[in-house]
PDB file of C-alpha atoms in Angstrom:
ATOM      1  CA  UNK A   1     220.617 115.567   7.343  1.00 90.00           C
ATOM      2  CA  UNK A   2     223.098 115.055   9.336  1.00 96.00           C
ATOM      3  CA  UNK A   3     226.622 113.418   8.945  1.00 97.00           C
ATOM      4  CA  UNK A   4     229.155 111.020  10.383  1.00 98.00           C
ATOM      5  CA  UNK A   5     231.680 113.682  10.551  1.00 98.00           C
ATOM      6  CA  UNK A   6     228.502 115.848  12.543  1.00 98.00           C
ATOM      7  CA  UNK A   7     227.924 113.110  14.874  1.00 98.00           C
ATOM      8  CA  UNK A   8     231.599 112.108  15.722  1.00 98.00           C
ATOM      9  CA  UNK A   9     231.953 116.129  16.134  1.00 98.00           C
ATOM     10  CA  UNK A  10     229.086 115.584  18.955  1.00 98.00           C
ATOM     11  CA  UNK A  11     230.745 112.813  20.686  1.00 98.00           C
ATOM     12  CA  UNK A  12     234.232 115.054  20.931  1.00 98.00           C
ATOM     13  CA  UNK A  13     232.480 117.905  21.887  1.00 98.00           C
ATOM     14  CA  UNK A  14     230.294 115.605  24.774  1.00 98.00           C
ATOM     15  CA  UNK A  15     234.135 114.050  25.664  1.00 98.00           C
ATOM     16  CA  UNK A  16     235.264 117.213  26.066  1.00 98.00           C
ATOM     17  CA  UNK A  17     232.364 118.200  28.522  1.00 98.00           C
ATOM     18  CA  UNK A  18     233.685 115.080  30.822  1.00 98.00           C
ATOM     19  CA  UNK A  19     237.036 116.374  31.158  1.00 97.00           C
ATOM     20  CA  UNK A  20     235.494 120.107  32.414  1.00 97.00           C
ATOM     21  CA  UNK A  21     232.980 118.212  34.480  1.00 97.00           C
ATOM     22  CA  UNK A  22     235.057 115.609  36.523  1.00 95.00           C
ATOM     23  CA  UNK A  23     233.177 112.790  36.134  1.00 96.00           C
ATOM     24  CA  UNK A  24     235.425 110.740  34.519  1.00 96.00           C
ATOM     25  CA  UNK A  25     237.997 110.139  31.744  1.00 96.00           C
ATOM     26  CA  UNK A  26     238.249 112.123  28.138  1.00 98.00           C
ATOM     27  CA  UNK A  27     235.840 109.658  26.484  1.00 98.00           C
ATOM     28  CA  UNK A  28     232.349 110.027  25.043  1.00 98.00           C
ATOM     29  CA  UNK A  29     230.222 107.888  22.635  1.00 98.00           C
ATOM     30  CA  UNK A  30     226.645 107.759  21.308  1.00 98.00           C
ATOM     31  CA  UNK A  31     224.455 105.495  19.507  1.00 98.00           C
ATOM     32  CA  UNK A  32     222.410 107.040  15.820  1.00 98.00           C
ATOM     33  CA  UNK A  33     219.085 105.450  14.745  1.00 98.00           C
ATOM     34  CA  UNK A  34     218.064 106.427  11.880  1.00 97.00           C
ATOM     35  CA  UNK A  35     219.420 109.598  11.541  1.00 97.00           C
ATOM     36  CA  UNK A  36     219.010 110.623  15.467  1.00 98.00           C
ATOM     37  CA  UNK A  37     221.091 110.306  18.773  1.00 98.00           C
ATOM     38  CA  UNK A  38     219.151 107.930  20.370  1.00 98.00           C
ATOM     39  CA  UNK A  39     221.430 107.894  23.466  1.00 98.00           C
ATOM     40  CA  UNK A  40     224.818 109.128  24.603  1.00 98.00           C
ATOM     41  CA  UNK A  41     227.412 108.055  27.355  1.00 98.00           C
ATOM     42  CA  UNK A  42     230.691 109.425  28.625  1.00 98.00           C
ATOM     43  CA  UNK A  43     233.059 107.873  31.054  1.00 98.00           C
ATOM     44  CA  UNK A  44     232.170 107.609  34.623  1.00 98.00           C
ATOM     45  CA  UNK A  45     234.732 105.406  35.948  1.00 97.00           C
ATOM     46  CA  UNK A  46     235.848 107.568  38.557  1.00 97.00           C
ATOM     47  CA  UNK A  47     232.473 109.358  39.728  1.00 97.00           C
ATOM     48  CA  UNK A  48     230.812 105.848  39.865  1.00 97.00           C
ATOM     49  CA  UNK A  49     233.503 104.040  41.377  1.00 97.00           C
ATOM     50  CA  UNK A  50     232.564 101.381  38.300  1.00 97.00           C
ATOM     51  CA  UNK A  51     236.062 100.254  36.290  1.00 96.00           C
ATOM     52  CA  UNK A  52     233.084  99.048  33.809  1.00 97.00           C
ATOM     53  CA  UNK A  53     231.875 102.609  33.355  1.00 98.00           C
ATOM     54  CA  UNK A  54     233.540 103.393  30.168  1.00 98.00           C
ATOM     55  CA  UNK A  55     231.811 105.510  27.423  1.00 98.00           C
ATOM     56  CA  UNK A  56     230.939 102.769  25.361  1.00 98.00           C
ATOM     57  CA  UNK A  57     229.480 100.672  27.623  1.00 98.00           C
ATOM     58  CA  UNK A  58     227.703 103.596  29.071  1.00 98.00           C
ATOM     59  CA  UNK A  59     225.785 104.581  25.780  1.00 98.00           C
ATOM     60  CA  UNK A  60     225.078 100.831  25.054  1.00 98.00           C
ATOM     61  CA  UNK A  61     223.169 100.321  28.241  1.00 98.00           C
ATOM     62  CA  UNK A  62     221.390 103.875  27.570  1.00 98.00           C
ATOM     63  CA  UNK A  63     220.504 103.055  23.845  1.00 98.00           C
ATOM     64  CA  UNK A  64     219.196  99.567  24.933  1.00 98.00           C
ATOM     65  CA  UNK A  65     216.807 100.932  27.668  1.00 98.00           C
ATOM     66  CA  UNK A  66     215.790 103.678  24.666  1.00 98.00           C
ATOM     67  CA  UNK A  67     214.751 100.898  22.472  1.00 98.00           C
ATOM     68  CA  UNK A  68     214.107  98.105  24.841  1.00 98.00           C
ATOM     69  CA  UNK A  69     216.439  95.410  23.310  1.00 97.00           C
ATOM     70  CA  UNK A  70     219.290  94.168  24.096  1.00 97.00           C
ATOM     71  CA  UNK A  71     220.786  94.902  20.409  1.00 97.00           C
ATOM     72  CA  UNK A  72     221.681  98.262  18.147  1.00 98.00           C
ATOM     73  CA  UNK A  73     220.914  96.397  14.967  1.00 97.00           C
ATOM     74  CA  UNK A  74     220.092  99.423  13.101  1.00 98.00           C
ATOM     75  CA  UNK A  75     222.161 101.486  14.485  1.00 98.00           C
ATOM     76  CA  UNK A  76     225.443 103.699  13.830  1.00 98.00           C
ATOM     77  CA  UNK A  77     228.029 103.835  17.134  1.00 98.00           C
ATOM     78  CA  UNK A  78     230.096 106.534  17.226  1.00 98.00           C
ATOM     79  CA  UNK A  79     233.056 106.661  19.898  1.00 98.00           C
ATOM     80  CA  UNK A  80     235.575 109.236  20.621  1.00 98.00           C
ATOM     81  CA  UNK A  81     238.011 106.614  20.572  1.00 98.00           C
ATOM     82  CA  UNK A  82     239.185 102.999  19.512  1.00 97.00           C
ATOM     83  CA  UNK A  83     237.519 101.026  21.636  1.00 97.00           C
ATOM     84  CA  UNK A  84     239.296  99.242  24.687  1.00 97.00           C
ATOM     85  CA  UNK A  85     238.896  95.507  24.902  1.00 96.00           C
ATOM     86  CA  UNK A  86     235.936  95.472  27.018  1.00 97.00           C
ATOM     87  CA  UNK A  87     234.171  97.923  24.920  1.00 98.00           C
ATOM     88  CA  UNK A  88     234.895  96.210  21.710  1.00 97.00           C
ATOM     89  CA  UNK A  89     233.483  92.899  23.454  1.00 97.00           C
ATOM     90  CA  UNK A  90     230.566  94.600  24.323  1.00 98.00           C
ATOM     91  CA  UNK A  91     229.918  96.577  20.922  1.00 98.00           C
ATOM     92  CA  UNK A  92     230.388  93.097  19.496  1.00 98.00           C
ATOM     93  CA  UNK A  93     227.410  91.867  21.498  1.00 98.00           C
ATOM     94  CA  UNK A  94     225.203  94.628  20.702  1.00 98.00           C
ATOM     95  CA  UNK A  95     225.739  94.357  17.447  1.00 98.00           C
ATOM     96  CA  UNK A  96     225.252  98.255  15.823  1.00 98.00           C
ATOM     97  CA  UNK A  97     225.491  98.368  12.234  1.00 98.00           C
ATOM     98  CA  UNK A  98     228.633 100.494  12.230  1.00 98.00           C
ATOM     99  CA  UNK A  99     231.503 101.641  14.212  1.00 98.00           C
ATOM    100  CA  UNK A 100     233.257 104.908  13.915  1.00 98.00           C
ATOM    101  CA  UNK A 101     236.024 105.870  16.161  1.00 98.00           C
ATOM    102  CA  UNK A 102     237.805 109.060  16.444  1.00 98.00           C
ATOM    103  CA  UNK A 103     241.347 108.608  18.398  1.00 98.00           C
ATOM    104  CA  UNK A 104     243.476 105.571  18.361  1.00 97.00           C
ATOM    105  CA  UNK A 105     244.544 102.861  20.938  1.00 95.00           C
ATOM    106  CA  UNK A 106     248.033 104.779  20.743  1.00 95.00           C
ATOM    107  CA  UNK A 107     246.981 108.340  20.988  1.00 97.00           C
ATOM    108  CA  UNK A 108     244.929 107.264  24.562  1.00 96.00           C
ATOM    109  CA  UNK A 109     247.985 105.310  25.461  1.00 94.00           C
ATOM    110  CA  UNK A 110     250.090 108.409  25.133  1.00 95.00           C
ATOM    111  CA  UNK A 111     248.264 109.884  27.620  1.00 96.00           C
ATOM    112  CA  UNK A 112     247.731 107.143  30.402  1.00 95.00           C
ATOM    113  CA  UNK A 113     245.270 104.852  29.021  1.00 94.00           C
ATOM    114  CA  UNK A 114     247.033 101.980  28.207  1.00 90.00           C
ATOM    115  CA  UNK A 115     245.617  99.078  26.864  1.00 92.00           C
ATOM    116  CA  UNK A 116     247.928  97.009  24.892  1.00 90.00           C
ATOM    117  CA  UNK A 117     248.836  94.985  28.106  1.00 92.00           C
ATOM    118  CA  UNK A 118     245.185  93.578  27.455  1.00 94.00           C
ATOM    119  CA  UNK A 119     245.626  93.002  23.917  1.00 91.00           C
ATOM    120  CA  UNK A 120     248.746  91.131  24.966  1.00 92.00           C
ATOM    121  CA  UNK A 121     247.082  89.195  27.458  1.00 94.00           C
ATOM    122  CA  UNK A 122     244.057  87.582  25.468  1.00 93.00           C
ATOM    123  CA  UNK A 123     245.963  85.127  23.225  1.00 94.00           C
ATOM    124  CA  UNK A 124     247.344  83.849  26.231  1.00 95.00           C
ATOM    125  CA  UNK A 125     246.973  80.615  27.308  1.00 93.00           C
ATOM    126  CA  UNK A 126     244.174  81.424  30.751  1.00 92.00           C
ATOM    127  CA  UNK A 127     246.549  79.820  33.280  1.00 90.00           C
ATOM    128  CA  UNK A 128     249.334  81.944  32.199  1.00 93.00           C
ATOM    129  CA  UNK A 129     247.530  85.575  32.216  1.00 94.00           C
ATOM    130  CA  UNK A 130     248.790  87.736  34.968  1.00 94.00           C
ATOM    131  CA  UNK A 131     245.883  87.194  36.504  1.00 91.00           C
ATOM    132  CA  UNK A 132     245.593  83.161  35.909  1.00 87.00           C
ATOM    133  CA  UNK A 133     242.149  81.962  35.501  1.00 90.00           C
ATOM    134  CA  UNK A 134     242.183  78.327  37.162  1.00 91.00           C
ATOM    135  CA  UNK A 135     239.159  76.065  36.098  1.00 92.00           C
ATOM    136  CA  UNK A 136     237.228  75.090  39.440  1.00 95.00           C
ATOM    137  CA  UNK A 137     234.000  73.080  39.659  1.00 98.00           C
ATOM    138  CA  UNK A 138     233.494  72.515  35.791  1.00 97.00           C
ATOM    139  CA  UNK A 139     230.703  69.306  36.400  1.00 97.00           C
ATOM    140  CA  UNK A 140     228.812  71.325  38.742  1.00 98.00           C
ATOM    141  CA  UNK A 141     228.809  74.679  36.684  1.00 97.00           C
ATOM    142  CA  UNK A 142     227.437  72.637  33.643  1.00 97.00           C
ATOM    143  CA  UNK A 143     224.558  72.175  35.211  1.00 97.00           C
ATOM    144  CA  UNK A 144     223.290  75.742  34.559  1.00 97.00           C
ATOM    145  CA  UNK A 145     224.365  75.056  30.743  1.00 97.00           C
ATOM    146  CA  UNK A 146     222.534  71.910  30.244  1.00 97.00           C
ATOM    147  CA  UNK A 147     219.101  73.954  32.399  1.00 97.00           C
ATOM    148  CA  UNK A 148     219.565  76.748  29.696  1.00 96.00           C
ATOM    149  CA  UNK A 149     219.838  74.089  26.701  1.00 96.00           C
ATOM    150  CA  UNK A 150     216.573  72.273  27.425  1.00 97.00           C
ATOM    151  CA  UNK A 151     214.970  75.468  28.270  1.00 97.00           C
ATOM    152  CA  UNK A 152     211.938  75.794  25.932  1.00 96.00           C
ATOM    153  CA  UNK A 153     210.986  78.949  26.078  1.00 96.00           C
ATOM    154  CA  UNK A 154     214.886  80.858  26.285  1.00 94.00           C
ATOM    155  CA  UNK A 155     215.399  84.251  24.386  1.00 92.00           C
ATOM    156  CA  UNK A 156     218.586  83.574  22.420  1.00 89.00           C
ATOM    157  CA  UNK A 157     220.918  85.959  21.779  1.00 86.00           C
TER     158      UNK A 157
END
């Protein structure tokens, strides 16, 4: 049987592969159903041209297509390092059982992957973000909420 310590050992050694192989940042996760690697991602920001393409996000999308769902319940993640923003957003929408993480925010900011100007941003009042989000068409866009509110036969999530 294998371990947490085994699988987080996988996801270094899979990070590592990234760096050797160009495809993208020195970041790797994978997702563990009962007792298996169901799927794996690394980062491909740079070889897909995708700012979205981060590890996490990567093995998400894999392990969902693996178990057609669009949740982990069940499921152990297991990232090579604290997740970004984005990542944590999205592991908090596919909802995995547990989250382990091998480096810290710090460590990755050390070496050029800085994040805490995010983490700074999000309390932030959305008109005074450095990128200020500005409210436009509110009435009209509601219409789409009220359509998905009196739609019978929706699949929540």
């Amino acid at each position: 049987m294998q371990t947490p310590e085994d699988f987080m050992r996988e996801a270094i050694r899979l990070s590592l592969e990234n760096v050797g192989s160009g495809k993208g940042g020195p970041f790797a996760a994978l997702v563990v159903k009962e007792g298996k690697i169901i799927a794996t991602g690394t980062n491909l920001v740079t070889s897909s041209l995708d700012p979205t393409a981060h590890a996490e996000v990567t093995a998400i999308r894999n392990a969902c297509k693996v178990l057609n769902s669009f949740q982990l319940t069940g499921c152990d993640f297991y990232t090579t390092c604290e997740p970004c923003p984005m990542c944590l957003g999205a592991i908090y929408w596919a909802r995995p059982d547990r989250v382990f993480y091998g480096n810290t925010r710090e460590d990755a900011a050390a070496i050029g992957f800085d994040d805490d100007f995010i983490y700074r941003e999000i309390p932030l009042n959305p008109a005074e973000r450095t990128y200020p989000l500005q409210p436009l068409l509110r009435t009209e866009a509601l219409k789409a909420f009220k359509a998905w509110e009196d739609k019978e036969d929706k699949i929540e999530y």
